[in-house]
mmCIF file of C-alpha atoms and ligand atoms in Angstrom:
data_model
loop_
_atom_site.group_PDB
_atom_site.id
_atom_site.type_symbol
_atom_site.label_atom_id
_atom_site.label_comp_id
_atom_site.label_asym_id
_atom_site.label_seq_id
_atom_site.Cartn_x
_atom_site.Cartn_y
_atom_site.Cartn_z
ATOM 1 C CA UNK Y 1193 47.378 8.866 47.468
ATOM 2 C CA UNK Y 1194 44.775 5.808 46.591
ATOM 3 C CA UNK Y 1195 42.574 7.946 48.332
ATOM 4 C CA UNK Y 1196 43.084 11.276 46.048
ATOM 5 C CA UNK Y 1197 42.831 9.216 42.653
ATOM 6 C CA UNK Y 1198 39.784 7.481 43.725
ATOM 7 C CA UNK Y 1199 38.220 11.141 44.264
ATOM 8 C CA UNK Y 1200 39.511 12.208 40.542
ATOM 9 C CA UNK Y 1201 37.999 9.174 38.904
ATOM 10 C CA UNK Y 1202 34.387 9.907 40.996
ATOM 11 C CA UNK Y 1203 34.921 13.533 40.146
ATOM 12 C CA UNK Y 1204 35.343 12.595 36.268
ATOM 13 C CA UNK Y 1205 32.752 9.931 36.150
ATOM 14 C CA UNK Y 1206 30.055 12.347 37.894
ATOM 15 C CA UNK Y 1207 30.881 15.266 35.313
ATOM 16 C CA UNK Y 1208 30.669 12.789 32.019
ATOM 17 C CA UNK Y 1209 27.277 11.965 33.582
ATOM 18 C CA UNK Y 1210 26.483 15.407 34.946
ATOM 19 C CA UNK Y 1211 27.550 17.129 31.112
ATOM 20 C CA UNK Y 1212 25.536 13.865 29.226
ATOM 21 C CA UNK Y 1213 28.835 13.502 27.516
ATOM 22 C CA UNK Y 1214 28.908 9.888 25.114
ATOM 23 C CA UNK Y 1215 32.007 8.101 25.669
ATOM 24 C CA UNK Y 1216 33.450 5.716 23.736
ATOM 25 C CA UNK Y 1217 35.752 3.470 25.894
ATOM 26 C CA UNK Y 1218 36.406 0.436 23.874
ATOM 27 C CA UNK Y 1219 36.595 2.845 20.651
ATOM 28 C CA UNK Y 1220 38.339 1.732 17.705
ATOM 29 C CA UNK Y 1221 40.465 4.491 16.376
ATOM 30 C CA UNK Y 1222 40.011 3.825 12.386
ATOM 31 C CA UNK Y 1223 36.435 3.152 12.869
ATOM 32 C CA UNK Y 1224 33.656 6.307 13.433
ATOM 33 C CA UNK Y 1225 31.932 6.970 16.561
ATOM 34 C CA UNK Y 1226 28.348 7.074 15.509
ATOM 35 C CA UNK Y 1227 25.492 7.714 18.690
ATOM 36 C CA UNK Y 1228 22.027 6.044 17.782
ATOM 37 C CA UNK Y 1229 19.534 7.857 19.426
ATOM 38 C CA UNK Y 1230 16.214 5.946 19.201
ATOM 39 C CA UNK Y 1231 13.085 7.325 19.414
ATOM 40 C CA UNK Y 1232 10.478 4.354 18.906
ATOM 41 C CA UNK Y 1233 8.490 3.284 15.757
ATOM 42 C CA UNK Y 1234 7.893 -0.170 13.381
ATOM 43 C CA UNK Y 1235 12.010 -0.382 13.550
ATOM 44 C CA UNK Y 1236 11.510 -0.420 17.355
ATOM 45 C CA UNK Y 1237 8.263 -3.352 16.905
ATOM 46 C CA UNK Y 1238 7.175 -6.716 17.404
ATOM 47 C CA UNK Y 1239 4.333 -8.588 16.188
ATOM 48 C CA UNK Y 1240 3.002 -12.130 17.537
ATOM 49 C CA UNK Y 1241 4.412 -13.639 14.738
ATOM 50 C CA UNK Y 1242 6.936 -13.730 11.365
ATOM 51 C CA UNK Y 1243 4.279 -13.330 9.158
ATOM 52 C CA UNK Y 1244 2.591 -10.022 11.158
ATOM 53 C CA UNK Y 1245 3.608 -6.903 9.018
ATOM 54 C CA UNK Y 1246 0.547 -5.324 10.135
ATOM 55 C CA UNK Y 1247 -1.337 -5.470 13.585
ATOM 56 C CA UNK Y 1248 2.362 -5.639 15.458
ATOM 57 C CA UNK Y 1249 2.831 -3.282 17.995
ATOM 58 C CA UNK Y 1250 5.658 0.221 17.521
ATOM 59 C CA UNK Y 1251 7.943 1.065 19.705
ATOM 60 C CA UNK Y 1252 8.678 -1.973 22.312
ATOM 61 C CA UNK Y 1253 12.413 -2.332 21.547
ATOM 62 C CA UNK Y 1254 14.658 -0.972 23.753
ATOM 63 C CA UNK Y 1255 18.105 0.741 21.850
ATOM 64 C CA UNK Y 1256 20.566 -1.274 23.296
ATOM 65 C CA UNK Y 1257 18.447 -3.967 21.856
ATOM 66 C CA UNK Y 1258 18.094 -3.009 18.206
ATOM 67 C CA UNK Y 1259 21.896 -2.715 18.344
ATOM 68 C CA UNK Y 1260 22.851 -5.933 20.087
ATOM 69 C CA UNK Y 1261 20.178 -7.737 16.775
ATOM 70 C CA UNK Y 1262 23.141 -6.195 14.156
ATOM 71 C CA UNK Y 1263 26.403 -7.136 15.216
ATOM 72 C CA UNK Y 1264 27.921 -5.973 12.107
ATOM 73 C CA UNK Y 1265 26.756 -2.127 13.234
ATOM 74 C CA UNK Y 1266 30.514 -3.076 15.460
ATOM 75 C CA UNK Y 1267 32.256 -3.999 12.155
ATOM 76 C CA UNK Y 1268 31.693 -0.298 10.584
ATOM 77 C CA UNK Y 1269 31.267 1.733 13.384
ATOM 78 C CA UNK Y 1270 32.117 2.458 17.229
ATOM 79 C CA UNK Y 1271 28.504 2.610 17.950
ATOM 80 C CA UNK Y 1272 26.682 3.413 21.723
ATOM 81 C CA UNK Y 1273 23.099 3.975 22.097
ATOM 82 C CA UNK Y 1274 20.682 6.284 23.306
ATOM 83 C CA UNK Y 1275 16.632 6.166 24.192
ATOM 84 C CA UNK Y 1276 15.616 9.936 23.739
ATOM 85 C CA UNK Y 1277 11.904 8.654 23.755
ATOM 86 C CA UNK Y 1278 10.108 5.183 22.575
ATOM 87 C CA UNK Y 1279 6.770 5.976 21.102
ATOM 88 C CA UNK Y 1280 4.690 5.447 17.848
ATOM 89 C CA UNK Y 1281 5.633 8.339 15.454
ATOM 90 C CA UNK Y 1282 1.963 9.411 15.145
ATOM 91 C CA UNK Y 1283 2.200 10.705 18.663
ATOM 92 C CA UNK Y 1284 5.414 12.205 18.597
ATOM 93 C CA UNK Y 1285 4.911 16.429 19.954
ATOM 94 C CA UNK Y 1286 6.869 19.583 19.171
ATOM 95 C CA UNK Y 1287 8.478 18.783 23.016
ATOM 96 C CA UNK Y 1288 10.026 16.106 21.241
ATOM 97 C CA UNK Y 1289 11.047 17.184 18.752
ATOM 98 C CA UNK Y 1290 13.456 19.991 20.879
ATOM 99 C CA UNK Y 1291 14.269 17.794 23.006
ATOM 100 C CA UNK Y 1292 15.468 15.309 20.099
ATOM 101 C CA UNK Y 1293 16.932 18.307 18.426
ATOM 102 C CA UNK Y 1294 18.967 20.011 21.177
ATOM 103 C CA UNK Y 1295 20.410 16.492 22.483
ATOM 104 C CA UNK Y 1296 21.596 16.310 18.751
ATOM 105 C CA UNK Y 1297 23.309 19.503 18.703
ATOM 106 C CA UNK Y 1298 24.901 18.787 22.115
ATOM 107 C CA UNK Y 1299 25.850 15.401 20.958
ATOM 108 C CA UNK Y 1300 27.614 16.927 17.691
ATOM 109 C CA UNK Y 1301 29.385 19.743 19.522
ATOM 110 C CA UNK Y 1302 31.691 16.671 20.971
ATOM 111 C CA UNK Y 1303 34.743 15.863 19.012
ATOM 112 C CA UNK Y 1304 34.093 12.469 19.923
ATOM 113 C CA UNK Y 1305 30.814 12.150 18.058
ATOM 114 C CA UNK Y 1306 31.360 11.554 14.313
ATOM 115 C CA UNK Y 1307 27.488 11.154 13.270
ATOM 116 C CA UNK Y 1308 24.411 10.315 14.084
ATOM 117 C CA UNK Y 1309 21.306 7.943 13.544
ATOM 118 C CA UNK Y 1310 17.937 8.756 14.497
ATOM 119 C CA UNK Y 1311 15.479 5.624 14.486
ATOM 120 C CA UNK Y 1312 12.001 6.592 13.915
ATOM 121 C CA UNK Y 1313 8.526 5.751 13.335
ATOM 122 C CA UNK Y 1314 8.024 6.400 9.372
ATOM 123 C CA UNK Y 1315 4.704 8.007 9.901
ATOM 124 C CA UNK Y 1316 6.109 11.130 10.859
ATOM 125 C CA UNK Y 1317 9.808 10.661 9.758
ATOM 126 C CA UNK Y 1318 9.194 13.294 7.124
ATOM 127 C CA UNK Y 1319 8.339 15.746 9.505
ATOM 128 C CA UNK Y 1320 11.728 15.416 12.224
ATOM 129 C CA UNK Y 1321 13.600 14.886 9.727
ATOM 130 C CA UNK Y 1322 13.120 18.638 7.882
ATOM 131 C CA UNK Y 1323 12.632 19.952 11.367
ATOM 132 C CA UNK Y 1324 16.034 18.881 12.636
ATOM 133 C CA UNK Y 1325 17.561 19.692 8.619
ATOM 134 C CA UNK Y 1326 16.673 23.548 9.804
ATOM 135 C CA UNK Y 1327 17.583 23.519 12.908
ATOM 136 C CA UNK Y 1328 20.789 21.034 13.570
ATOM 137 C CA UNK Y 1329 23.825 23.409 13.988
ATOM 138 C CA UNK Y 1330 26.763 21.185 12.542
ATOM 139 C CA UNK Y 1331 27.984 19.658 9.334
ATOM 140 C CA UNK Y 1332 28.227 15.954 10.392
ATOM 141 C CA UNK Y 1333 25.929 13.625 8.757
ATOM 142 C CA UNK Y 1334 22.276 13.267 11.026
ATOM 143 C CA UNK Y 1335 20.427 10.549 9.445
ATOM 144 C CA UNK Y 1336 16.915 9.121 10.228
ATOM 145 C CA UNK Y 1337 15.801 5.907 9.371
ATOM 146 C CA UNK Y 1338 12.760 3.606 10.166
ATOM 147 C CA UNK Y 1339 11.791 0.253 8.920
ATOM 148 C CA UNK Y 1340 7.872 -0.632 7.516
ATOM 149 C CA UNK Y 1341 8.399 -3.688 9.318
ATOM 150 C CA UNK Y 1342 8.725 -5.329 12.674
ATOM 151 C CA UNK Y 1343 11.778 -6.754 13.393
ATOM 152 C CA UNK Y 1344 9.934 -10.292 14.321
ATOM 153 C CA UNK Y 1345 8.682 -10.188 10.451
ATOM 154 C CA UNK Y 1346 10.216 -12.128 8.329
ATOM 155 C CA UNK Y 1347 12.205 -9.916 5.867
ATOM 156 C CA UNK Y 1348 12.543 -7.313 8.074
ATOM 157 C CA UNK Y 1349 13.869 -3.903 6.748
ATOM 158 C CA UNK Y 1350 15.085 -2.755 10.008
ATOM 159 C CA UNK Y 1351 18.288 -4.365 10.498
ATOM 160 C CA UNK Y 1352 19.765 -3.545 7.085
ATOM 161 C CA UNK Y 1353 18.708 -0.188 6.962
ATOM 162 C CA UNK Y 1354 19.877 0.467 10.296
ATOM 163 C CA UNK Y 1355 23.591 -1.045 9.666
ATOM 164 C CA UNK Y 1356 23.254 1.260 6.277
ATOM 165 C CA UNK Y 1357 22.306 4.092 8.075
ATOM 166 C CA UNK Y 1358 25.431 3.928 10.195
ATOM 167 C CA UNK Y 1359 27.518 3.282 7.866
ATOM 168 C CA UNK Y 1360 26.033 6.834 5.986
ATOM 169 C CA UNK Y 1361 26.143 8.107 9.595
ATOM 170 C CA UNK Y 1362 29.760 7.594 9.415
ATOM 171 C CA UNK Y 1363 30.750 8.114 5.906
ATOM 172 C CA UNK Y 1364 32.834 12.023 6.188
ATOM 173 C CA UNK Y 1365 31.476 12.389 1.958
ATOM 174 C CA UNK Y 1366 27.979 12.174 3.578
ATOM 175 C CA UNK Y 1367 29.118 15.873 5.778
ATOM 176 C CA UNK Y 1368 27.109 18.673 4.415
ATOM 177 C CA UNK Y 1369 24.329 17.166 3.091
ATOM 178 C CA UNK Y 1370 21.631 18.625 5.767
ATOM 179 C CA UNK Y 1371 19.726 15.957 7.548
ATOM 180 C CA UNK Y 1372 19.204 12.409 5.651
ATOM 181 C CA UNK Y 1373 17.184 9.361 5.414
ATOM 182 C CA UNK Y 1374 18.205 6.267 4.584
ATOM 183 C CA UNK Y 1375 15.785 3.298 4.062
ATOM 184 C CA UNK Y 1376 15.621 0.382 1.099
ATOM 185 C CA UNK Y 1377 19.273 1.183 0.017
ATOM 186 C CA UNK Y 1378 17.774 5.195 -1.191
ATOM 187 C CA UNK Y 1379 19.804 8.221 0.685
ATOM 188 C CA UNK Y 1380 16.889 11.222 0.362
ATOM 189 C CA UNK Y 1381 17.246 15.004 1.829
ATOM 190 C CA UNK Y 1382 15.197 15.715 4.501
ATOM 191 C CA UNK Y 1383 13.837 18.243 2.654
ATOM 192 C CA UNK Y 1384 12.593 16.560 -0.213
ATOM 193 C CA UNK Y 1385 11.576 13.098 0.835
ATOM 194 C CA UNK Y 1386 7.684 11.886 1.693
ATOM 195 C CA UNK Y 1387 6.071 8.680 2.721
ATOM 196 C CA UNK Y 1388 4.161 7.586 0.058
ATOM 197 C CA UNK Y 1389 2.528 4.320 0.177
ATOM 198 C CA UNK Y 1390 0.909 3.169 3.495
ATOM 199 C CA UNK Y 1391 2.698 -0.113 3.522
ATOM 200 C CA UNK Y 1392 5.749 -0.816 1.267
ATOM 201 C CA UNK Y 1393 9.524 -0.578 1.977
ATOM 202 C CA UNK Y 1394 9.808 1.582 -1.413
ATOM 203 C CA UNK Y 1395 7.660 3.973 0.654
ATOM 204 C CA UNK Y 1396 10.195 7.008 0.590
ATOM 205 C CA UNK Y 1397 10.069 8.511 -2.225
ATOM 206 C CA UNK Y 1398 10.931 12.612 -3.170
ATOM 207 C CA UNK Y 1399 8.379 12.883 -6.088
ATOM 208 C CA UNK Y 1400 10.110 14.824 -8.774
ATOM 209 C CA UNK Y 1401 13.451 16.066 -7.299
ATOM 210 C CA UNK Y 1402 14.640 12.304 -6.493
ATOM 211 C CA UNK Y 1403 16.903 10.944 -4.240
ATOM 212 C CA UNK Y 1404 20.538 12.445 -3.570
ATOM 213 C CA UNK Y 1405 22.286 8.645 -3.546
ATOM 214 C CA UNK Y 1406 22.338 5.193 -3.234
ATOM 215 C CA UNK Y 1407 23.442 2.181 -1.557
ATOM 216 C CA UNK Y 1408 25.537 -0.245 -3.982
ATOM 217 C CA UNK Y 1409 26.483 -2.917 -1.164
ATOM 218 C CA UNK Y 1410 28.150 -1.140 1.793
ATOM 219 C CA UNK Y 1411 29.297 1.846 -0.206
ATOM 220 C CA UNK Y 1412 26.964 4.561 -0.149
ATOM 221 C CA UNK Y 1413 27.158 6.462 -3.674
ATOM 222 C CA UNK Y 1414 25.773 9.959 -4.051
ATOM 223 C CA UNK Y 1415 24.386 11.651 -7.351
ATOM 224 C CA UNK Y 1416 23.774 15.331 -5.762
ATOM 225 C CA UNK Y 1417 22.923 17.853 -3.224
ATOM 226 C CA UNK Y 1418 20.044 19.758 -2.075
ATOM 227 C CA UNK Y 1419 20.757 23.743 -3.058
ATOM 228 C CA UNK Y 1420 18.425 24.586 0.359
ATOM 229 C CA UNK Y 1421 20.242 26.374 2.868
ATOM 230 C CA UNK Y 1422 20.082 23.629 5.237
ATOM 231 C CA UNK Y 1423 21.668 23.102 9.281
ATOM 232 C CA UNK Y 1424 24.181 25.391 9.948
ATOM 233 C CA UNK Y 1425 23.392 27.940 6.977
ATOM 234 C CA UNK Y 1426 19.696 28.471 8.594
ATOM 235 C CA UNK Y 1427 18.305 31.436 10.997
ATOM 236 C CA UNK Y 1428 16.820 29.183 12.931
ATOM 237 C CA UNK Y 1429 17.872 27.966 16.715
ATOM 238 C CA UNK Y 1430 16.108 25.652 19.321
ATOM 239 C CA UNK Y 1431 18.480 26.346 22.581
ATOM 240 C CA UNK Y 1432 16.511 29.144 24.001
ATOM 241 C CA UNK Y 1433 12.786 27.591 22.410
ATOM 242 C CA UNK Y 1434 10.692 25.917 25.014
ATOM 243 C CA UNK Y 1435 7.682 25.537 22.435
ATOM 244 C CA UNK Y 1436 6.844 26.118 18.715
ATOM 245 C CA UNK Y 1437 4.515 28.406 17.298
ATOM 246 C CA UNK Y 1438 0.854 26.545 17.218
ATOM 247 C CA UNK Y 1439 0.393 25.750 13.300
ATOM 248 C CA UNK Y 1440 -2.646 23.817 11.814
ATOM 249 C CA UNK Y 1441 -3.094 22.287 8.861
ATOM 250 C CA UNK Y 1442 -6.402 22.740 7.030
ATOM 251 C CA UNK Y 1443 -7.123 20.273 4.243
ATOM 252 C CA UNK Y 1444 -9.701 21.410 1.200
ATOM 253 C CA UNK Y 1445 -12.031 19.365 -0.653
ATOM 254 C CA UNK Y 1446 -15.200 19.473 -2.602
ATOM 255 C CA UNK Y 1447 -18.155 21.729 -0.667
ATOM 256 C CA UNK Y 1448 -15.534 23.016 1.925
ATOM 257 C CA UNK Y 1449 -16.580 26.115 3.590
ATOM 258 C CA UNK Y 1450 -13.978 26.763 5.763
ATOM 259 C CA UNK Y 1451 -15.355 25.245 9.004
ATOM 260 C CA UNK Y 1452 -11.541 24.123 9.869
ATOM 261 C CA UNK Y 1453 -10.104 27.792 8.904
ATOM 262 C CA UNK Y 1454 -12.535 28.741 12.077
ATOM 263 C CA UNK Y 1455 -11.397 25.903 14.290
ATOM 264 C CA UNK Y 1456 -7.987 26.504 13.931
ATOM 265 C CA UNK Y 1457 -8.286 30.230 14.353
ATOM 266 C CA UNK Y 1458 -10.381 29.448 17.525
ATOM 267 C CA UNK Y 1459 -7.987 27.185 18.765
ATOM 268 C CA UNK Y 1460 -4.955 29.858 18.748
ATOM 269 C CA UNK Y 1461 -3.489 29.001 15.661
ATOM 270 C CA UNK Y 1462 -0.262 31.857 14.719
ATOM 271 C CA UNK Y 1463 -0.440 30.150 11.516
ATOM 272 C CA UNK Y 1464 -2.193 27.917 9.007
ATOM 273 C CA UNK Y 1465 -1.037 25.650 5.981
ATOM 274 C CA UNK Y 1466 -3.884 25.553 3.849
ATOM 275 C CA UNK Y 1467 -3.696 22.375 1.827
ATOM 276 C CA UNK Y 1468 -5.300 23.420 -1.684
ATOM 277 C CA UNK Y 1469 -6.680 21.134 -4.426
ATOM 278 C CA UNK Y 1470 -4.533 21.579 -7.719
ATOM 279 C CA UNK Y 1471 -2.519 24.378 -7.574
ATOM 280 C CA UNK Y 1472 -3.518 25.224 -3.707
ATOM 281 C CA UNK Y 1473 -6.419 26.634 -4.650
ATOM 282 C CA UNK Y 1474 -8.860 28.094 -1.962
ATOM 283 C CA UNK Y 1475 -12.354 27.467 -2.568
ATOM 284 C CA UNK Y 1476 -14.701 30.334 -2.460
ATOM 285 C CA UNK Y 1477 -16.930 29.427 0.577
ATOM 286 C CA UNK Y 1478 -13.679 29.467 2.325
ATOM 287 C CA UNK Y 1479 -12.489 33.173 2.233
ATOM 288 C CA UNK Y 1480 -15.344 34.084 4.849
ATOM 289 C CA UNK Y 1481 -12.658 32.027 7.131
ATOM 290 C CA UNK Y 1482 -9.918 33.220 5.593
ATOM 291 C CA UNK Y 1483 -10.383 36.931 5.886
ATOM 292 C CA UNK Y 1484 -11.381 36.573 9.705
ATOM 293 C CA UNK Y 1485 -8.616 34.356 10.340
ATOM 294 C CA UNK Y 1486 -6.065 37.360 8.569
ATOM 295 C CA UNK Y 1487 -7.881 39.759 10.305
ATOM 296 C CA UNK Y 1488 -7.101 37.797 13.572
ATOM 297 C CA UNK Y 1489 -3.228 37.842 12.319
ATOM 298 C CA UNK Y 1490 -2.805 34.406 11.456
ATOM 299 C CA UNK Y 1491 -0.136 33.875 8.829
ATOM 300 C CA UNK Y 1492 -1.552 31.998 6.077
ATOM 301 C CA UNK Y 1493 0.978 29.172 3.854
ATOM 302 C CA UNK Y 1494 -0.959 27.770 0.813
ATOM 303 C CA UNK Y 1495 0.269 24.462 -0.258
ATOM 304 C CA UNK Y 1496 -1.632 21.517 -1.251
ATOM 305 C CA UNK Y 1497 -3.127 18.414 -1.162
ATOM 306 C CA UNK Y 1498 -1.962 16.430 -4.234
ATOM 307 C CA UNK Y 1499 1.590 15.879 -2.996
ATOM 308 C CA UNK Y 1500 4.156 17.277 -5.190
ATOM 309 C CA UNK Y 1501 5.168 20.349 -7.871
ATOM 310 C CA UNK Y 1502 5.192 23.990 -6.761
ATOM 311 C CA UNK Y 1503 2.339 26.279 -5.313
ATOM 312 C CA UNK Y 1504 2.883 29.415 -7.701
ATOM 313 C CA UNK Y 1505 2.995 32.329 -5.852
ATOM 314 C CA UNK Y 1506 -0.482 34.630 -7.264
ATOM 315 C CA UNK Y 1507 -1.508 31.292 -9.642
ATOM 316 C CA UNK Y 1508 -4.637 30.148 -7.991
ATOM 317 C CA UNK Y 1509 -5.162 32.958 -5.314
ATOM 318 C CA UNK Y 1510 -4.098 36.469 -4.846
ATOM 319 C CA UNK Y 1511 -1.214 36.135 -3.018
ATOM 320 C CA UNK Y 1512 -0.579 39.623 -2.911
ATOM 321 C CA UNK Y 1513 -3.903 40.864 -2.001
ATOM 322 C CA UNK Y 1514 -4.076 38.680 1.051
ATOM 323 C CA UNK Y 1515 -1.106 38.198 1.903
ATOM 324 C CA UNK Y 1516 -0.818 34.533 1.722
ATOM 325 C CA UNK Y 1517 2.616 32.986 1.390
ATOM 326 C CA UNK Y 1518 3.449 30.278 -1.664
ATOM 327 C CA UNK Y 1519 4.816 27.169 -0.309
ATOM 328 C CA UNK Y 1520 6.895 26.343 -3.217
ATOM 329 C CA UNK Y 1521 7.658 22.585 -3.127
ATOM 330 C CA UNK Y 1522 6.786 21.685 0.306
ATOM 331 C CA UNK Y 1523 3.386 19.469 1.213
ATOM 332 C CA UNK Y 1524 1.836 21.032 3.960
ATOM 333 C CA UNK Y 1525 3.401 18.540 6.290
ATOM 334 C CA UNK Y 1526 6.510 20.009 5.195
ATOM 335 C CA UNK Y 1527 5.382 23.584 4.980
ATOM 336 C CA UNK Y 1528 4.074 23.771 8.569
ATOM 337 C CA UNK Y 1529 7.648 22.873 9.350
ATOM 338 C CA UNK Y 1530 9.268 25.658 7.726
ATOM 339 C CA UNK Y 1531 6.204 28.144 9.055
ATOM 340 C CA UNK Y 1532 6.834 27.012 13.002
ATOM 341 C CA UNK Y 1533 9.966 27.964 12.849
ATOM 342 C CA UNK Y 1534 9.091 31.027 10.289
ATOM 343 C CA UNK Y 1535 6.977 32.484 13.418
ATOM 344 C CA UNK Y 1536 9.894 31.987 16.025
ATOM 345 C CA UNK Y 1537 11.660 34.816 13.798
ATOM 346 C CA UNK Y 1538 8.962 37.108 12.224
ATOM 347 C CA UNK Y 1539 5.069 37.222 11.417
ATOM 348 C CA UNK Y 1540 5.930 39.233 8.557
ATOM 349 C CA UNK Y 1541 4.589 37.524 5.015
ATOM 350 C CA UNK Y 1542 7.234 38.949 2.820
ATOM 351 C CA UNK Y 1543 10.207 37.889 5.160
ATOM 352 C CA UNK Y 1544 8.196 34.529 5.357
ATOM 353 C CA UNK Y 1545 7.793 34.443 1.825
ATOM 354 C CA UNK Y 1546 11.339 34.490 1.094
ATOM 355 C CA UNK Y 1547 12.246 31.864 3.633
ATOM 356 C CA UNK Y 1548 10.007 29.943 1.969
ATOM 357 C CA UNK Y 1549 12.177 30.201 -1.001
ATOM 358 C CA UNK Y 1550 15.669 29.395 0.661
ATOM 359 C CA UNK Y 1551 14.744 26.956 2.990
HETATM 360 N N1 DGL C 1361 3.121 3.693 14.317
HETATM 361 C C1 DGL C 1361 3.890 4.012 13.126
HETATM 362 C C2 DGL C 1361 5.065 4.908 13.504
HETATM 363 O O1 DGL C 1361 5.622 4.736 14.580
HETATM 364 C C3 DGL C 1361 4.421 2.769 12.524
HETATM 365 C C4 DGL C 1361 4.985 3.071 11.201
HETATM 366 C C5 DGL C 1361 6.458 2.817 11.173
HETATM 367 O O2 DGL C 1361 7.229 3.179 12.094
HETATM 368 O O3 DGL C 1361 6.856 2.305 10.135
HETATM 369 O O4 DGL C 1361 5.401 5.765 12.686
#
């Protein structure tokens, strides 16, 4: 008899590790069960000493680590951790980001799993975090959150915005909202929000739309919702992708003649943002590259360069002439998001056009 239940318990333990399934043993039933899956970045650094907020080194701390440094995350949350990757945000690939992106969707599917935090360099935060607001496939809250610095800096953002972000993670109000980012007490949409300054906590910012809440103490407060068709309400699913569409971004400035256009053409490009001055304009010297790049059926998104306000569709180029798509509100950043996935579904500019305008 020993014998048979000591061959169930095996049996069990090999298909929770078999099925990746989180389990939280010592769970406490009023509190949440959030997963932190860590990914690297400043949250996840270490400089030589308190005062280094520059010159430290990304991603050296290991998960279990970051959680064991805030042992309030236990007060608000039945918390276990996960290492998906540990690396520098600048280098994260579009591998990553499915592999991030499906273990989030598995992780979800479980009853068990009320929400989730992502921490994550803030270089390309921006990026994963609209990425995974298209593609997760559930309602609970997903948020992302990084810190600006170490967490051997004095004042270190990390810790708070971590317990904040679990607390969010946790919070059932917070369902619905599409993919969120939490840092300096600001709740933004994935959507909307941008890094903005190079080296400030304030750095998140979503320049004319704003934030969606706030943190007053512990009690996350929210002021509104994106209207985006966001997570489950999108076309778009990574179980069956094993890459993303190649997608360059071209950047225009002053005597441009479209030597990039050509690169990225030459490179295999399915699609190019085009990042315009003012009103994602194309410069003149440039259409040479642009007509042999639509001729070579690359998909063409003009957004632009200064940041914020929408790209009006036929404003600054003939949009219908060429066939280039409007980007609306997205940077290009953002906008070679929404085109990647775009080109999973269709090549055709009028269907991507419209995406562009629900998404
Ligand atoms: N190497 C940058 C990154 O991982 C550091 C910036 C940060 O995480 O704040 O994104």
């Amino acid at each position: 008899m020993k014998k048979r239940i000591y061959g169930i318990f095996v049996t069990l333990c090999l298909l929770v590790l078999s099925l990746q399934v989180v389990v939280f043993a010592a769970e406490t039933p009023e509190k949440p069960n959030v997963v932190i899956l860590a990914t690297g970045g400043t949250i996840a650094g270490a400089g030589v000493s308190s005062t280094t907020t520059v010159g430290y080194t990304a991603a050296v701390t290991a998960v279990d680590k970051l959680i064991s440094n805030v042992p309030e995350l236990a007060k608000v949350a039945n918390v276990r951790g996960e290492q998906v990757f540990q690396i520098a945000s600048e280098s994260i690939t579009m591998d990553n980001w499915l592999t991030l992106a499906k273990r989030v969707n598995q992780l979800l599917a479980q009853d068990n799993v009320d929400g989730i935090v992502i921490t994550h360099g803030t270089d390309t935060l921006e990026e994963t975090a609209y990425f995974l607001d298209l593609v997760v496939k559930s309602e609970k809250p997903v948020v992302l959150v990084g810190s600006m610095r170490p967490g051997t800096a004095m004042s270190a953002d990390g810790p708070l915005n971590l317990y904040r972000a679990v607390i969010l993670a946790g919070t059932k109000e917070a369902a619905g909202s599409g993919v969120m980012v939490m840092l300096n007490d600001t709740i933004h949409s994935g959507r909307e929000v941008t890094k903005t300054i190079t080296d400030r906590v304030d750095t998140f910012q979503a320049p004319i739309i704003g934030a969606i809440g706030v943190f007053t103490g512990d009690k996350p407060v929210f002021y509104r919702q994106s209207l985006r068709k966001n997570t489950v309400a999108t076309e778009f699913d990574v179980t069956n992708l094993t890459s993303l569409p190649r997608v360059d971004i071209v950047y225009h400035y002053a005597g441009n003649a479209g030597t990039m256009i050509d690169a990225a053409v030459n490179a295999g490009a399915k699609g190019i943002v085009h990042a315009g001055t003012g009103n994602g304009s194309i410069g003149k010297a440039e259409y040479p590259a642009v007509e042999n790049a639509l001729k070579n059926g690359v998909v063409i998104v003009r957004s632009a360069r200064v940041g914020s306000g929408i790209i009006a569709r036929n404003g600054e180029a003939n949009d219908d002439k060429y066939g280039f798509i409007a980007s609306d509100n997205l940077n290009p950043q953002k906008a070679r998001v929404l085109l990647m996935l775009a080109l999973t579904k269709t090549s055709d500019v009028n269907e991507i056009q419209q995406m562009f305008w629900k998404y």
